[in-house]
CSV table of N, CA, C and O in Angstrom, one decimal:
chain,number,residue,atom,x,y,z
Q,1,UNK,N,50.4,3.8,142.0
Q,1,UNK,CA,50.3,4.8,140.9
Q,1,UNK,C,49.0,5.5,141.0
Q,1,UNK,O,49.0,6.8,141.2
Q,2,UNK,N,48.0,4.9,141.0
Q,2,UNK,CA,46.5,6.0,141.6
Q,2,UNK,C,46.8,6.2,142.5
Q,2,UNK,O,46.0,7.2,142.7
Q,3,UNK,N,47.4,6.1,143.5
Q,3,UNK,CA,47.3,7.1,144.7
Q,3,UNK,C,47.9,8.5,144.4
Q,3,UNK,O,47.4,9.5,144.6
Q,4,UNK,N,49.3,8.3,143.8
Q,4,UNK,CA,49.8,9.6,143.5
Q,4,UNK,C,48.9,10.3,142.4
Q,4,UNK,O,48.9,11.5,142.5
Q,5,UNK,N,48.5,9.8,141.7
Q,5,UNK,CA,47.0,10.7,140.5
Q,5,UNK,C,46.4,11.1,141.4
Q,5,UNK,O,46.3,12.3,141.4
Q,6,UNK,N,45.9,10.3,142.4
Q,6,UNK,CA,44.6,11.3,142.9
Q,6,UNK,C,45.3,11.8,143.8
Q,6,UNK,O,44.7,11.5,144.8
Q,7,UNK,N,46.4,12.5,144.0
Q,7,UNK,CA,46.8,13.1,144.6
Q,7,UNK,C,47.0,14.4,144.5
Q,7,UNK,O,46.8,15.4,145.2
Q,8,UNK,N,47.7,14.0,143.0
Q,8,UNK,CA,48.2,15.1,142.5
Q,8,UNK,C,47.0,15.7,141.9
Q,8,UNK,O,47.0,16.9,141.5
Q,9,UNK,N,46.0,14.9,141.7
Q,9,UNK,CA,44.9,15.7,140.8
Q,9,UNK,C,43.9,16.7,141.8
Q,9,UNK,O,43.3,17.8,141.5
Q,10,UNK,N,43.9,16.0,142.7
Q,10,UNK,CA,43.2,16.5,144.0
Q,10,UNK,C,43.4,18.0,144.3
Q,10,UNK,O,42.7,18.6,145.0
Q,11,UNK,N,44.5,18.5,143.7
Q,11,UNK,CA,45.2,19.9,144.1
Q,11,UNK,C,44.4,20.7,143.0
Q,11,UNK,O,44.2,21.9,143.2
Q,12,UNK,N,43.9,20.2,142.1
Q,12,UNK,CA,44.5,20.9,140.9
Q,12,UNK,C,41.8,21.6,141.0
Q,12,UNK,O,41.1,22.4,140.4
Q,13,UNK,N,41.8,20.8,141.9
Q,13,UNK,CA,40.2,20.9,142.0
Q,13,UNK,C,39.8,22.4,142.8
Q,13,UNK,O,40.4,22.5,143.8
Q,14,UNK,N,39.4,23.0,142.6
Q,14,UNK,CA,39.5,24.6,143.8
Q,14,UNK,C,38.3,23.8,145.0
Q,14,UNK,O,37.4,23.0,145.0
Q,15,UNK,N,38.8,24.3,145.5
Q,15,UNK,CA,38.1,24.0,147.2
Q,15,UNK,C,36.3,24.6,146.9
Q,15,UNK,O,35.3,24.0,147.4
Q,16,UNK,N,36.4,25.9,146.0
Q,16,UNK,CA,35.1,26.2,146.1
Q,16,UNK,C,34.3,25.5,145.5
Q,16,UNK,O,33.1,25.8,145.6
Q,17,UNK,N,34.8,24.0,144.5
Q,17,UNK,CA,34.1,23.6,143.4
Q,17,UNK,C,33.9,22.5,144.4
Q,17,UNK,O,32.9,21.9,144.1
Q,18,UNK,N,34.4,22.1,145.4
Q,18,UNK,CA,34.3,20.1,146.1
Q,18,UNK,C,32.8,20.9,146.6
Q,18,UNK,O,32.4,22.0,146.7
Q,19,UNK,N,32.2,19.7,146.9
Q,19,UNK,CA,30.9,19.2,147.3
Q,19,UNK,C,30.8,20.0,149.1
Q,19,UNK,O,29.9,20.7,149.6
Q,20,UNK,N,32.0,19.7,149.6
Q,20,UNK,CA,31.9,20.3,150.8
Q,20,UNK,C,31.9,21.4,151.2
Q,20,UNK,O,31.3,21.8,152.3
Q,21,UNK,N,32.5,21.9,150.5
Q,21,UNK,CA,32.6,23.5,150.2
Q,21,UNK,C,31.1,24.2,150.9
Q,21,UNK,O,30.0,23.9,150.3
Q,22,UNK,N,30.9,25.1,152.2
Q,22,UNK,CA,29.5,25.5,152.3
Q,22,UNK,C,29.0,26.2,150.8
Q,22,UNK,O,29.6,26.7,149.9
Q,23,UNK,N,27.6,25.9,151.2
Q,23,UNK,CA,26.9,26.8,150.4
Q,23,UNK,C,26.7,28.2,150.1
Q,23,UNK,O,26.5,28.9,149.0
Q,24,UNK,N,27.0,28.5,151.7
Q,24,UNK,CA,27.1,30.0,151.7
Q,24,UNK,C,27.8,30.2,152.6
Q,24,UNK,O,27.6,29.6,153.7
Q,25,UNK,N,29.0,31.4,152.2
Q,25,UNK,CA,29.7,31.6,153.8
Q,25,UNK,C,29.0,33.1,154.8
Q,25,UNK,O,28.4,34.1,154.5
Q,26,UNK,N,29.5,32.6,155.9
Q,26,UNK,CA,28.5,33.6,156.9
Q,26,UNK,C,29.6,34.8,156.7
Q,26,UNK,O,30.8,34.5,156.5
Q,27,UNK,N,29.2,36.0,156.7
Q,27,UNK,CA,29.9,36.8,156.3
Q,27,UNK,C,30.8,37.0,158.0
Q,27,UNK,O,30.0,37.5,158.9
Q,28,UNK,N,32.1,36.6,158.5
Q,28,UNK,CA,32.7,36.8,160.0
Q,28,UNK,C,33.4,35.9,160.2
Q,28,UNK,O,34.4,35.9,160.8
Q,29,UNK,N,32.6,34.6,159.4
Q,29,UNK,CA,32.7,33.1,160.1
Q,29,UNK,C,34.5,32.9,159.3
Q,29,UNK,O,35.3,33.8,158.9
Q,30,UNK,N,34.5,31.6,159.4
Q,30,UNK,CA,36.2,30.9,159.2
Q,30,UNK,C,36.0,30.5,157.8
Q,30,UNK,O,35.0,29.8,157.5
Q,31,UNK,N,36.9,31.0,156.7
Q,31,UNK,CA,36.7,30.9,155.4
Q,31,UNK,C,37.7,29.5,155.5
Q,31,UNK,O,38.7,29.4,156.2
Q,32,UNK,N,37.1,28.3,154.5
Q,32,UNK,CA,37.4,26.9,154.5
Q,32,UNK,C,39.2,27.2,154.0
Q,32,UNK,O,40.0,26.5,154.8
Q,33,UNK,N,39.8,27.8,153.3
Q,33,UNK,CA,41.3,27.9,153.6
Q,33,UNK,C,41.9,27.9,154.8
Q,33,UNK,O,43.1,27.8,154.7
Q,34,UNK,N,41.5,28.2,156.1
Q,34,UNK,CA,41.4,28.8,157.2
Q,34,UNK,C,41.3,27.3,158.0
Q,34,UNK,O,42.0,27.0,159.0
Q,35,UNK,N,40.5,26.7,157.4
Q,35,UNK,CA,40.1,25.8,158.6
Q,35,UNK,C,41.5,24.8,159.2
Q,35,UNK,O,42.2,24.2,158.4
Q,36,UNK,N,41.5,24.7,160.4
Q,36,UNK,CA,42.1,23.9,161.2
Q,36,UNK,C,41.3,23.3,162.7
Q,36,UNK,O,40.4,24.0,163.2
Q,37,UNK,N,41.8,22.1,163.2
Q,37,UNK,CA,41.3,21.1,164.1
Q,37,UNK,C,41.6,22.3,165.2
Q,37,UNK,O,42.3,23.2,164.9
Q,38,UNK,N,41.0,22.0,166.6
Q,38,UNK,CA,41.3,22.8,167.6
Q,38,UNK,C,43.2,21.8,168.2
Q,38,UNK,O,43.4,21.7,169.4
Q,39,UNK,N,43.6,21.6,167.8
Q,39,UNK,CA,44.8,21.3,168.0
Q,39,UNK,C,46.0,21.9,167.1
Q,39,UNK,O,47.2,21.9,167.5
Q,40,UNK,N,45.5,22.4,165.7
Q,40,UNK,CA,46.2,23.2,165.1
Q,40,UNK,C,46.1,22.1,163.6
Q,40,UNK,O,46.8,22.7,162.7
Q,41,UNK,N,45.6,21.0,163.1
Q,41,UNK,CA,45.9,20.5,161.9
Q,41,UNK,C,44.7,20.6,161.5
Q,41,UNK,O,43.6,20.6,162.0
Q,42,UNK,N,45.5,21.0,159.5
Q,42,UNK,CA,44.7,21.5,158.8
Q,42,UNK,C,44.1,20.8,158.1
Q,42,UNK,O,44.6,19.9,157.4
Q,43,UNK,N,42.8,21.1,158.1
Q,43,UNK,CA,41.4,20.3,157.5
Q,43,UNK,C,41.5,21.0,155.7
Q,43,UNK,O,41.8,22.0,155.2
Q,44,UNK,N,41.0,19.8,155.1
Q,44,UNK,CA,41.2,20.1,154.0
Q,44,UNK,C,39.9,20.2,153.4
Q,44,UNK,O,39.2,19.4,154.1
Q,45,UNK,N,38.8,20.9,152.2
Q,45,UNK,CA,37.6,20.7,152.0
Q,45,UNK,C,37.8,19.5,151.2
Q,45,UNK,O,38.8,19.2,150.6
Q,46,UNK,N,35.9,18.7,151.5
Q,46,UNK,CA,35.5,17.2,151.2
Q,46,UNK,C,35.6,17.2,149.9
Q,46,UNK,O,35.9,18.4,149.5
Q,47,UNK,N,35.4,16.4,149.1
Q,47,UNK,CA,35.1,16.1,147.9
Q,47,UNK,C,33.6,15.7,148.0
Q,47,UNK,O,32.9,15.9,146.9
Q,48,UNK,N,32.8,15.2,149.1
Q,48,UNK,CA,31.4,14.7,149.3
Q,48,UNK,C,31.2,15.6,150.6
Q,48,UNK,O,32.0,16.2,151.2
Q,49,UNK,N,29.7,15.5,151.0
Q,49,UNK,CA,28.7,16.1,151.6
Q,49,UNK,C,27.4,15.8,152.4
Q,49,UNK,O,26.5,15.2,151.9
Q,50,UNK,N,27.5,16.0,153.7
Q,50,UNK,CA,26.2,15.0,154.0
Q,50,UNK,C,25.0,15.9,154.2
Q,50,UNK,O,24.9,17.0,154.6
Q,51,UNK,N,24.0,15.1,153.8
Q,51,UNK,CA,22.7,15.2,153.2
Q,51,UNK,C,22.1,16.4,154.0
Q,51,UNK,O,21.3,17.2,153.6
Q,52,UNK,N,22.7,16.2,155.7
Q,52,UNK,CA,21.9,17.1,157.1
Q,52,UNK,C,22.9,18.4,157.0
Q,52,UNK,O,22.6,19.5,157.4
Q,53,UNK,N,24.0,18.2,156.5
Q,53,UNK,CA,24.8,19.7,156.6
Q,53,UNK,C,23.8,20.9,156.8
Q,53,UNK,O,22.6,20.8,156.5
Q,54,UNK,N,24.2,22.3,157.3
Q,54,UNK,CA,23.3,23.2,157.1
Q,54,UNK,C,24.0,24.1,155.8
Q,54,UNK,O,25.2,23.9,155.8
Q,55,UNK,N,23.6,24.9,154.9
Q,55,UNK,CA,23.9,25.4,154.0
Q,55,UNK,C,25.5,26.1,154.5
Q,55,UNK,O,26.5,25.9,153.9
Q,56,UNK,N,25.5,26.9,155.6
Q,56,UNK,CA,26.5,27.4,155.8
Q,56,UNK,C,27.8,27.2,156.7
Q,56,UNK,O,28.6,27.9,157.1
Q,57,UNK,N,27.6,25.6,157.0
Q,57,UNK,CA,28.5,24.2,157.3
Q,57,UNK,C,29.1,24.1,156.2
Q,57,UNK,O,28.8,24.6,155.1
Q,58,UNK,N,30.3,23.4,156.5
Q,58,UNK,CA,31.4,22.8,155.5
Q,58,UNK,C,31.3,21.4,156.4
Q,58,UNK,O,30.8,21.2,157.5
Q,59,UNK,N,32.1,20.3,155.1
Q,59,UNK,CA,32.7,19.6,155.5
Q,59,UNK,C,34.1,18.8,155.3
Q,59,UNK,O,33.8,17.8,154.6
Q,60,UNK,N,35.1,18.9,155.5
Q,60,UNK,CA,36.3,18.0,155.1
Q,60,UNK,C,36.5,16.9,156.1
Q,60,UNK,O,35.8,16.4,157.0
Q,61,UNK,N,38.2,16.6,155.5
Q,61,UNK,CA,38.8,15.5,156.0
Q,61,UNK,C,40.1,16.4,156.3
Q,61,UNK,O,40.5,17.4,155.8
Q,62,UNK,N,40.7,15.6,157.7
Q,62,UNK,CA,41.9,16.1,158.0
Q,62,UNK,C,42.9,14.2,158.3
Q,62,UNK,O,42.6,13.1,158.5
Q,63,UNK,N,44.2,15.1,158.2
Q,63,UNK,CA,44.9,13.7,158.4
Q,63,UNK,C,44.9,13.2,159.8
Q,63,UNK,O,44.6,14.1,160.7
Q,64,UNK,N,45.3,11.7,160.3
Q,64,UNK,CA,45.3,12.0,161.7
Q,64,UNK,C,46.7,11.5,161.8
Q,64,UNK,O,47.5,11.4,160.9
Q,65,UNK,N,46.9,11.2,163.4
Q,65,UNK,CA,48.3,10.9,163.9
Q,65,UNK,C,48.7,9.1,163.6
Q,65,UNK,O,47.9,8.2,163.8
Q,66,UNK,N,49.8,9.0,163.3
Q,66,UNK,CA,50.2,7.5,162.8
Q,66,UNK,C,50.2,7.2,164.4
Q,66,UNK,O,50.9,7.9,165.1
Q,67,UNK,N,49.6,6.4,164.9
Q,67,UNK,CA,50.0,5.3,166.0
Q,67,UNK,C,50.3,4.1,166.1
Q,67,UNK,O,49.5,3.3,165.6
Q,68,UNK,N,51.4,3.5,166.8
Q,68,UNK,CA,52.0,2.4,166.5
Q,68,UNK,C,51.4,1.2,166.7
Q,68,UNK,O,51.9,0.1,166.2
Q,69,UNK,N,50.1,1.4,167.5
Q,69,UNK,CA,49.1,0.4,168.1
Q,69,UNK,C,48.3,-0.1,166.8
Q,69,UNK,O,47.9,-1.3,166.9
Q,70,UNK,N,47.9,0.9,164.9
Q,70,UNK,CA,47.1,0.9,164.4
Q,70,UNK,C,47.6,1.2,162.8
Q,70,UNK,O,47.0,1.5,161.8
Q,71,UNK,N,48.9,1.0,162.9
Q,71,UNK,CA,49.8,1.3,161.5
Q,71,UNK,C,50.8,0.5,161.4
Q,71,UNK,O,51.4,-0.1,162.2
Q,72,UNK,N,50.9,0.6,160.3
Q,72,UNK,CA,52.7,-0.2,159.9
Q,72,UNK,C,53.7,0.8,160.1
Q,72,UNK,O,53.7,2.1,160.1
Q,73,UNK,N,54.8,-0.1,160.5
Q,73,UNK,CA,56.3,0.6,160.8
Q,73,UNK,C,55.9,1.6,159.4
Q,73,UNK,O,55.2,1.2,158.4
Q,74,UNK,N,56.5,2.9,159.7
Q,74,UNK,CA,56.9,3.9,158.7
Q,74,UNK,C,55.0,4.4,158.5
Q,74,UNK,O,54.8,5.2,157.5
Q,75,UNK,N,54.1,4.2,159.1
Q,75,UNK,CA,52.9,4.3,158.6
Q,75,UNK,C,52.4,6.2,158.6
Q,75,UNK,O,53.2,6.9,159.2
Q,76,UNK,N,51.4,6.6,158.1
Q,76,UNK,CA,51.4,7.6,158.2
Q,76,UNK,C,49.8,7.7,158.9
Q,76,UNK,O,49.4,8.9,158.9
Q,77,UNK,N,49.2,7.1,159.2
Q,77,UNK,CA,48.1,7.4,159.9
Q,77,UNK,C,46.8,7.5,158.4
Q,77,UNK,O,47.1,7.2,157.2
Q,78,UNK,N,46.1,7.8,158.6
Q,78,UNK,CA,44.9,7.8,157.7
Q,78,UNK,C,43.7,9.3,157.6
Q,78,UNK,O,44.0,10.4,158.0
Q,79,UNK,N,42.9,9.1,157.1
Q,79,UNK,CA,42.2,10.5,157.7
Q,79,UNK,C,40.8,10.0,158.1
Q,79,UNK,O,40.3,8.9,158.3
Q,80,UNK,N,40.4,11.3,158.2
Q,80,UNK,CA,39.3,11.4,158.8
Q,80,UNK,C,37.9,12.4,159.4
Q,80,UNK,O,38.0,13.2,160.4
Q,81,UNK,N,36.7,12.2,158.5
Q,81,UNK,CA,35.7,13.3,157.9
Q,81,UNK,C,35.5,14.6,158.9
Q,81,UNK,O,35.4,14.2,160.1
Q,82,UNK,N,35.4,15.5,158.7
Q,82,UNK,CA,34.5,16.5,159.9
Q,82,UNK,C,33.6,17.3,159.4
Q,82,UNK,O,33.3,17.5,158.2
Q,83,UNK,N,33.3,17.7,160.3
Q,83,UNK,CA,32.2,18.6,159.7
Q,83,UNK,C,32.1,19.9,160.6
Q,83,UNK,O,31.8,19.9,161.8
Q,84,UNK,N,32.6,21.5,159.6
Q,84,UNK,CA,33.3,22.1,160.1
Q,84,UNK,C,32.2,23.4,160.0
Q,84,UNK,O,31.9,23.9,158.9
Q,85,UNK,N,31.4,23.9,161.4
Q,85,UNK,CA,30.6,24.8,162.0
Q,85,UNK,C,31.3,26.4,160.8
Q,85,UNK,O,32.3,26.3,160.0
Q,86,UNK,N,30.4,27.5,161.1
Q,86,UNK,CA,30.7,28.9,160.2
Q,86,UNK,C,31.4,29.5,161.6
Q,86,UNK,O,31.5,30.7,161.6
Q,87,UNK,N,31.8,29.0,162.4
Q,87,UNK,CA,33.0,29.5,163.3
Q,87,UNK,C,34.1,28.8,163.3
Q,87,UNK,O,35.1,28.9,164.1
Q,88,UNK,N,34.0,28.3,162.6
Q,88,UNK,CA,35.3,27.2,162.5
Q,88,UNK,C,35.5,26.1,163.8
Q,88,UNK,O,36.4,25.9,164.6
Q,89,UNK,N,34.6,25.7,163.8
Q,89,UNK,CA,34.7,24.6,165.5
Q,89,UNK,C,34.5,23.5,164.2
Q,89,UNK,O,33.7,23.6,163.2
Q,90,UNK,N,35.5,22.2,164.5
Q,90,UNK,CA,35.0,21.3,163.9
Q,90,UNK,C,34.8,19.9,164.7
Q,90,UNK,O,35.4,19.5,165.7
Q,91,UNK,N,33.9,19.4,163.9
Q,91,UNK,CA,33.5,17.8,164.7
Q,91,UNK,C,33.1,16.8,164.1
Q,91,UNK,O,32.6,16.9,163.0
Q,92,UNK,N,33.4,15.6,164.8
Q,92,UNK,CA,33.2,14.6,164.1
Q,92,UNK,C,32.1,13.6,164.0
Q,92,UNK,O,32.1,12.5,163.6
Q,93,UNK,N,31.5,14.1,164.3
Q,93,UNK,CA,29.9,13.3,164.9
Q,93,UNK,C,28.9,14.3,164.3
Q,93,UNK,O,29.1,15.5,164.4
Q,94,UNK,N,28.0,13.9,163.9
Q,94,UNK,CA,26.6,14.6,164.0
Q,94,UNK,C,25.8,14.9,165.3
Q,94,UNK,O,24.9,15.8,165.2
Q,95,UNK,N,25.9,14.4,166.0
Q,95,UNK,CA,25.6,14.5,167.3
Q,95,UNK,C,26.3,16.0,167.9
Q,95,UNK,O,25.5,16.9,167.9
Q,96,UNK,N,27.2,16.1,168.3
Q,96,UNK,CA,28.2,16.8,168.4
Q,96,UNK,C,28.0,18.1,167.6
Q,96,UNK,O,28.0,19.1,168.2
Q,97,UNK,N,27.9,18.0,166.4
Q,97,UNK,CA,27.4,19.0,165.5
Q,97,UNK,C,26.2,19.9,165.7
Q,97,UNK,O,26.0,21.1,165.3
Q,98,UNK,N,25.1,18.9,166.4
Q,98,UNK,CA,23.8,19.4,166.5
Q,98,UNK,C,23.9,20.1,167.5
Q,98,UNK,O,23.4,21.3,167.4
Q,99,UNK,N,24.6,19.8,168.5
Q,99,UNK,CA,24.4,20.0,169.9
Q,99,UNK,C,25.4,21.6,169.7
Q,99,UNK,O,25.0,22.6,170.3
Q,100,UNK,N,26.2,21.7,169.2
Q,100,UNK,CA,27.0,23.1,169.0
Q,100,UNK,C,26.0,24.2,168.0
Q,100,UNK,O,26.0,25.4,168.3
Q,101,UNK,N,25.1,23.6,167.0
Q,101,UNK,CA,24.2,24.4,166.2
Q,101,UNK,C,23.3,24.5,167.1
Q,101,UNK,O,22.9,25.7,167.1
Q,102,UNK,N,22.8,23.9,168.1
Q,102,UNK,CA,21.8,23.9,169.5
Q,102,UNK,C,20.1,23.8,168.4
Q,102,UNK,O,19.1,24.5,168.4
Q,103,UNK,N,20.4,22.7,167.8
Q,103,UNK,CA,19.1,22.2,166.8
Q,103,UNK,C,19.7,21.0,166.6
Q,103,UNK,O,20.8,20.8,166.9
Q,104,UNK,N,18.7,19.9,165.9
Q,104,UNK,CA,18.7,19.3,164.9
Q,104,UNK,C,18.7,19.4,163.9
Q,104,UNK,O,17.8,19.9,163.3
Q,105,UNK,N,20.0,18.9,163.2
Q,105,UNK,CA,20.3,19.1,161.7
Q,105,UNK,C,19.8,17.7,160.8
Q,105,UNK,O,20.1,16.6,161.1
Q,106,UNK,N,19.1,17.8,159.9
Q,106,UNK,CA,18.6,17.4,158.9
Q,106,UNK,C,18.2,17.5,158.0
Q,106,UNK,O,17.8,18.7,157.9
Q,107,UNK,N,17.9,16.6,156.9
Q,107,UNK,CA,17.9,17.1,155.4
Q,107,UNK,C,16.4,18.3,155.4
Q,107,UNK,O,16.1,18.9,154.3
């Protein structure tokens, strides 16, 4: 029963109001409705935010693929955070992140 609440309530939050939401969008860049994984699935904005983001980073969560090695029969896989560049390239590491910003990111 909470899962479907925060499910259903989750919808009801505008993307510009979640925590992940950038700060500022680059005026060119990939507007966070927009965002998808470079394989084509769609990232959804975070509800939380990490501290090194740069203002005009986003961050979400996207779902991943159910694998039979790491799920239950009928499972649907789980998700999993990114942190999505003002070109829309997204990643999952900080490392990874920095190295496409070609800086270090920190608070």
């Amino acid at each position: 029963q909470a899962s479907a609440n925060a499910s259903r309530l989750s919808g009801e939050v505008p993307i510009e109001e979640r925590a992940g939401f950038p700060l500022k969008l680059t005026p060119g860049g990939t507007h966070p409705r927009d965002w998808v994984t470079a394989q084509g699935v769609k990232i959804q904005v975070d509800y939380s935010r990490a501290c090194w983001l740069p203002d005009d980073w986003g961050q979400g969560v996207k779902q991943t693929q159910a694998m039979w090695w790491r799920t239950k029969p009928g499972g649907t896989g789980g998700i999993l955070e990114c942190y999505v560049a003002p070109d829309g390239k997204c990643f999952f590491h900080k490392h990874t992140s920095c190295a496409h910003a070609g800086r270090e990111l920190t608070t």
